[in-house]
Short mmCIF file of C-alpha atoms in Angstrom, two decimals:
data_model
loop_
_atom_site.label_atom_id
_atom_site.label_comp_id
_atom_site.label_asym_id
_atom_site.label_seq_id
_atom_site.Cartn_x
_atom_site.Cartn_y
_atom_site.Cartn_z
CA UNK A 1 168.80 52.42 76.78
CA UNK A 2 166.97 52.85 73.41
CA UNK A 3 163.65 51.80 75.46
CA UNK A 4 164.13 54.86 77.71
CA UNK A 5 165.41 57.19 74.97
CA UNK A 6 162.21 55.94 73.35
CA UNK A 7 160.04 56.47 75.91
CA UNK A 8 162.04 60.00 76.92
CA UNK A 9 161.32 60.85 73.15
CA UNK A 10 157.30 59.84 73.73
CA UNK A 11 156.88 62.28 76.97
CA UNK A 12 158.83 65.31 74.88
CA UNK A 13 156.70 65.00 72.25
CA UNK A 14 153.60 64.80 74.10
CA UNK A 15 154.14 67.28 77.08
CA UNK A 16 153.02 70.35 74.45
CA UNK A 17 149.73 68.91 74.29
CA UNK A 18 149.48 68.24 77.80
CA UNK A 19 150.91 71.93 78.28
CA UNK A 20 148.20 72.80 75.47
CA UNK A 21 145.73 70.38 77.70
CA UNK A 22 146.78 72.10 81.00
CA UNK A 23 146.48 75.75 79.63
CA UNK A 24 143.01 74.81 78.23
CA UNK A 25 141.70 73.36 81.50
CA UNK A 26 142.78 76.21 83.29
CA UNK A 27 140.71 78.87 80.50
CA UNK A 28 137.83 76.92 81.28
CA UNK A 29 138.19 77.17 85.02
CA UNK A 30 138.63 80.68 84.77
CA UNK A 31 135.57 81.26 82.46
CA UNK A 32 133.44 79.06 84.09
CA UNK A 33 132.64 81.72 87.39
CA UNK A 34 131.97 84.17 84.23
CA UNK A 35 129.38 82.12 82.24
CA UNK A 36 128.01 81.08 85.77
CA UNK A 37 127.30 84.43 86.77
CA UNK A 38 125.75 85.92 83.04
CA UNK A 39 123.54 82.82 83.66
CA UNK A 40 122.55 83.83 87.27
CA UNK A 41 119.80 86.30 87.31
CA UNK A 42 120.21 89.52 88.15
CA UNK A 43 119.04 91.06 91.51
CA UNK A 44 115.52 92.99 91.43
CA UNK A 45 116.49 97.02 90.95
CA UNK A 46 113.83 99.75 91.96
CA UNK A 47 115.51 101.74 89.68
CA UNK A 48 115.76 99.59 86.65
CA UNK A 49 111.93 98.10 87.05
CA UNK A 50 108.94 99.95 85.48
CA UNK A 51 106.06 100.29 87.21
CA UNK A 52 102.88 98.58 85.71
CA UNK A 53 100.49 101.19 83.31
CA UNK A 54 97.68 100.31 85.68
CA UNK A 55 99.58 101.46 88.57
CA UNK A 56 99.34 105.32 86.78
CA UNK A 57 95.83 104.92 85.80
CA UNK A 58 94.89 104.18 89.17
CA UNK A 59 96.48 107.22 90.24
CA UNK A 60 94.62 109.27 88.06
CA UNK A 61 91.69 108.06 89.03
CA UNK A 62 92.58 108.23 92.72
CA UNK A 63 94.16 112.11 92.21
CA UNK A 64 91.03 112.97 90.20
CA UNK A 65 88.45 111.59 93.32
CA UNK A 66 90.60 113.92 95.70
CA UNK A 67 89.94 116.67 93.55
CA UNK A 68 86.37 115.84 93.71
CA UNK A 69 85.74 115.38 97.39
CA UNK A 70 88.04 118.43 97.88
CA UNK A 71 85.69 120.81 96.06
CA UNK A 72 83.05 119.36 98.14
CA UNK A 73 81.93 121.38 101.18
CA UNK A 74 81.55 119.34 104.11
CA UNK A 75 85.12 118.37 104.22
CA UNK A 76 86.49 121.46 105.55
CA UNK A 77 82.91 122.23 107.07
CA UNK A 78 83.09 122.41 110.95
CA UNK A 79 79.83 122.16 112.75
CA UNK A 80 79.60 125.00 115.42
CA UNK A 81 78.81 123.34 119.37
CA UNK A 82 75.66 124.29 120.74
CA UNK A 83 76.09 126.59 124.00
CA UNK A 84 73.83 123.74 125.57
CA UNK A 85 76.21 121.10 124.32
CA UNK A 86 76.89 118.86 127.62
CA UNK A 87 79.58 116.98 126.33
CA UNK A 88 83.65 117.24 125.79
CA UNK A 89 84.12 115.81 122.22
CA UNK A 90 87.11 113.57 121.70
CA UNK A 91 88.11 113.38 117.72
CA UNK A 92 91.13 111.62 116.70
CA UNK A 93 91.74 111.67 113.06
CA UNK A 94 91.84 108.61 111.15
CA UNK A 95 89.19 106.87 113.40
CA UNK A 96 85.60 105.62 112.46
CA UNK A 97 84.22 107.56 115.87
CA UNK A 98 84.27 109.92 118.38
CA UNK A 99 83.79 109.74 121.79
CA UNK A 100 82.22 112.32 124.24
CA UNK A 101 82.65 112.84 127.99
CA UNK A 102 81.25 114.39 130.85
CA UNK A 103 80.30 114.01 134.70
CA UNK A 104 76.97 114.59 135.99
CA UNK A 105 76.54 114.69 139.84
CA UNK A 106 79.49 112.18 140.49
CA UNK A 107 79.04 110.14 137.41
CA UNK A 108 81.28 109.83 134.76
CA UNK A 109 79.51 109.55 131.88
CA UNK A 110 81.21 108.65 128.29
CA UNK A 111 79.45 108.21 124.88
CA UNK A 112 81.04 106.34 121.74
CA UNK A 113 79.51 107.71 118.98
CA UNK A 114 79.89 105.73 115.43
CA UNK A 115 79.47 106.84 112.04
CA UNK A 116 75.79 107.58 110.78
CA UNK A 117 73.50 104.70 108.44
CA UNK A 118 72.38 107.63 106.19
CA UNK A 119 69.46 106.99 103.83
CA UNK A 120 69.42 109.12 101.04
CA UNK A 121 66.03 108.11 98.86
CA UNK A 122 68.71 107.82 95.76
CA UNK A 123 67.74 104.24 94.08
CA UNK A 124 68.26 102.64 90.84
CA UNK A 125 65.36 103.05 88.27
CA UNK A 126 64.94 99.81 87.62
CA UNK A 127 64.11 99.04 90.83
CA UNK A 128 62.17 101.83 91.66
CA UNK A 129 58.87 100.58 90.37
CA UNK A 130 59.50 97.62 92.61
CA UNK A 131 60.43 99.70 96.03
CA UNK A 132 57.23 101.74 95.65
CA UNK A 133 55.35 99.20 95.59
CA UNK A 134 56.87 97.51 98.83
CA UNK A 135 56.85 100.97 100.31
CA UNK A 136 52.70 101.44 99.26
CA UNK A 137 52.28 97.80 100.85
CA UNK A 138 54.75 99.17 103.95
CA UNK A 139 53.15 102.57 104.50
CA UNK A 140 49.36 100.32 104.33
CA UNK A 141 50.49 98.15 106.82
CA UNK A 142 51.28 101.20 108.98
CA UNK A 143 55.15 100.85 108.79
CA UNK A 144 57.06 104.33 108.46
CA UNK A 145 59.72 104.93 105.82
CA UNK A 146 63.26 103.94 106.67
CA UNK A 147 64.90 107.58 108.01
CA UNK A 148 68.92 107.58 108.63
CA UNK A 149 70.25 106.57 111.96
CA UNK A 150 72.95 107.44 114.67
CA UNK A 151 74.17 104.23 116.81
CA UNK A 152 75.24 105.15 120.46
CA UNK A 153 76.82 103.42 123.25
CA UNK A 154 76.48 105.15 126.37
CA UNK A 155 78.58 104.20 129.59
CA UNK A 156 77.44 105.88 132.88
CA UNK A 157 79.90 104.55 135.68
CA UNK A 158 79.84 105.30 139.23
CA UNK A 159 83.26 105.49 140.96
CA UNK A 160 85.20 101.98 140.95
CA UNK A 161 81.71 100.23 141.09
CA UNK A 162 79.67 98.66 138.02
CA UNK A 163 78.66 100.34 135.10
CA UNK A 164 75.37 100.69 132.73
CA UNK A 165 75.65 100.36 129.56
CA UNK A 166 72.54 101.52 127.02
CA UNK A 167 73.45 100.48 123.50
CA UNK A 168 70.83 102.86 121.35
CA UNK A 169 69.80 104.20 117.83
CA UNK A 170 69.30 107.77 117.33
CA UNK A 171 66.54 109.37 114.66
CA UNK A 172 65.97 112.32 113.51
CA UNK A 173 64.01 113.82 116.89
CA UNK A 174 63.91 110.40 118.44
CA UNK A 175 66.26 107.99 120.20
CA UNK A 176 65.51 104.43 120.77
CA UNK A 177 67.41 102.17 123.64
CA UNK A 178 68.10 98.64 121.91
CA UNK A 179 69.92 97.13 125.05
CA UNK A 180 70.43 97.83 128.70
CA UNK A 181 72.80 95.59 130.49
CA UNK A 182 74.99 95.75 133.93
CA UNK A 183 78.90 95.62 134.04
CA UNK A 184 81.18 94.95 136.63
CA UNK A 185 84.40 96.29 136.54
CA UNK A 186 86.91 94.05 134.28
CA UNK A 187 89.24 93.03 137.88
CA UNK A 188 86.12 91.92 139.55
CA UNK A 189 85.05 89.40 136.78
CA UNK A 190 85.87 85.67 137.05
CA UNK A 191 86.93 83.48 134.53
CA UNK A 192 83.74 81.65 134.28
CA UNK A 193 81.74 84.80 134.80
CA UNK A 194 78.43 84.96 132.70
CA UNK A 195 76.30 87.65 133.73
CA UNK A 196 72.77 88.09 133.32
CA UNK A 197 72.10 90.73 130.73
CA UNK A 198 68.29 91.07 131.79
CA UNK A 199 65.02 91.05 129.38
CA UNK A 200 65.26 92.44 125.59
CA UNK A 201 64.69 96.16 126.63
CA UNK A 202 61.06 96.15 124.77
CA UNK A 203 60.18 93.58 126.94
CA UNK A 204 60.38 95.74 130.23
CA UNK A 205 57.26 97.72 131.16
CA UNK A 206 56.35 100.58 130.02
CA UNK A 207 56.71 102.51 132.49
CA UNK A 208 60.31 101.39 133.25
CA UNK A 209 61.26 102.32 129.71
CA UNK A 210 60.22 105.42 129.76
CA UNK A 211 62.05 105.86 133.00
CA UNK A 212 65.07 104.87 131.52
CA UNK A 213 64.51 107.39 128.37
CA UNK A 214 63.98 110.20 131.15
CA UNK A 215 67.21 109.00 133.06
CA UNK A 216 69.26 109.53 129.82
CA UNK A 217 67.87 112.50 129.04
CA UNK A 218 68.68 113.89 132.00
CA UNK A 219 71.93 113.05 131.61
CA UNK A 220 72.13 114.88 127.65
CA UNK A 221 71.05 112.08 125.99
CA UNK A 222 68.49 113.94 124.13
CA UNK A 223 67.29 114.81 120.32
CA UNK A 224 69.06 118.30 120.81
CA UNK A 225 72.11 116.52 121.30
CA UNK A 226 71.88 113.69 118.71
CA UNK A 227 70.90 115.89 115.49
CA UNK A 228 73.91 117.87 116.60
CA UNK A 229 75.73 114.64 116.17
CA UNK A 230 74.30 113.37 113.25
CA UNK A 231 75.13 116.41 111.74
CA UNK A 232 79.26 116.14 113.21
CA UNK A 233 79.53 112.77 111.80
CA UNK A 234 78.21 113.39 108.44
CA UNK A 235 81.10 115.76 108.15
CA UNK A 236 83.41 113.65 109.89
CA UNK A 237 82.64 111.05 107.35
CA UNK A 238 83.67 113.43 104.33
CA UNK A 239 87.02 114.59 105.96
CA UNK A 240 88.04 110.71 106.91
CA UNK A 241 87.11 110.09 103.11
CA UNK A 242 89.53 112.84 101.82
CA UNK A 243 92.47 111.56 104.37
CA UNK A 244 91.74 108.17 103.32
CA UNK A 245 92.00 108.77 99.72
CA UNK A 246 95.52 111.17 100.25
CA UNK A 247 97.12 107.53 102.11
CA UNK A 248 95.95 105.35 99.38
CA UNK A 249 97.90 108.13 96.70
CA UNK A 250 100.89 108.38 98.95
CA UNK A 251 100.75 104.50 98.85
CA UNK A 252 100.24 103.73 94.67
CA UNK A 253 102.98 106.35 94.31
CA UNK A 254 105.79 104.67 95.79
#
């Protein structure tokens, strides 16, 4: 009996500080989920997060280049169609060309027109002793000056049948055919189909080029038509610029 009143005495004594043990443990559970969450870091917030200094200065830069191709005035220039114009003029903004259309005696005839390789005679000065000299040693050797340039591809297509296709650079007053090659409609065409694109268009004889340069020109392919163009694309360029410049605001202000 006095070993179990003994040991009954022993487990009284010490069931505050297990109580005291207990209580402790469960504090520590409980703050645990706290300390484990102030530790965890906290989700990104648009609204809390600053945007970088750069990120402003770019926009003034940006907002200050609108304001100079908006006082420009090609932007808002429109080029007014000659009556002689043969061609329907397709413009979709945001796009890097236009495309024309028209039929001529049962031929549908449609024109992708890109954006002009304009040569402005502005160089740096330290290279300008330099470039006259190559263009002395060019003009000597009978070569003319570069002048700016219009690239064309025409399509001329004759009901559901094959196609020519005249890829072409247009000058001031002159046009030039680079290519000339044959294609057969796309359902036609098998899968190891390679077609013969014929000679390098300089290569034909003279007399067939200069057939082909009358048989586009008869079809409005002519200087009339392309300084029109080069013109239209000039100022397409500028208003493209000035929409491209208001999407790259709308994007560094978000």
């Amino acid at each position: 009996m006095a070993l179990f009143a003994a040991a009954r005495r022993a487990a009284s004594s010490s069931l505050p500080l297990l109580r005291a043990s207990a209580s402790a443990s469960r504090g520590a559970a409980l703050l645990r989920p706290l300390a484990a969450a102030a530790a965890r870091p906290m989700p990104f917030s648009s609204a809390t997060a600053l945007k970088p200094s750069s990120d402003d200065e770019l926009l003034r830069i940006v907002k200050a280049e609108i304001k100079f191709a908006e006082d420009c005035d090609d932007h808002d220039r429109v080029e007014e169609i000659p009556d002689s114009f043969p061609f329907k003029i397709t413009d979709n903004k945001g796009l890097n060309d236009i495309t024309l259309t028209r039929t001529y005696q049962g031929e549908k005839i449609e024109v992708l027109v890109s954006m002009p390789n304009l040569v402005t005679g502005d160089e740096p000065e330290h290279d300008q002793d330099e470039d006259d000299k190559e263009k002395d040693d060019d003009q000597d050797d009978g070569e003319k000056p570069p002048k700016s340039s219009l690239p064309l591809t025409v399509t001329i297509t004759k009901s559901d049948g094959p196609s020519l296709e005249f890829t072409c650079t247009a000058y001031p007053d002159e046009i030039l055919i680079d290519t000339l090659s044959v294609k057969q409609p796309s359902e036609k065409l098998e899968e190891d189909y390679i077609a013969y694109e014929g000679p390098d268009f300089n290569d034909l004889d003279e007399n067939l080029q200069r057939a082909f340069h009358k048989y586009l020109e008869l079809r409005g392919i002519t200087p009339m038509t392309t300084n029109f163009l080069h013109e239209y694309m000039i100022n397409k360029d500028s208003r493209e610029y000035l929409f491209w410049l208001n999407k790259l605001k709308d994007f560094v202000k978000q």
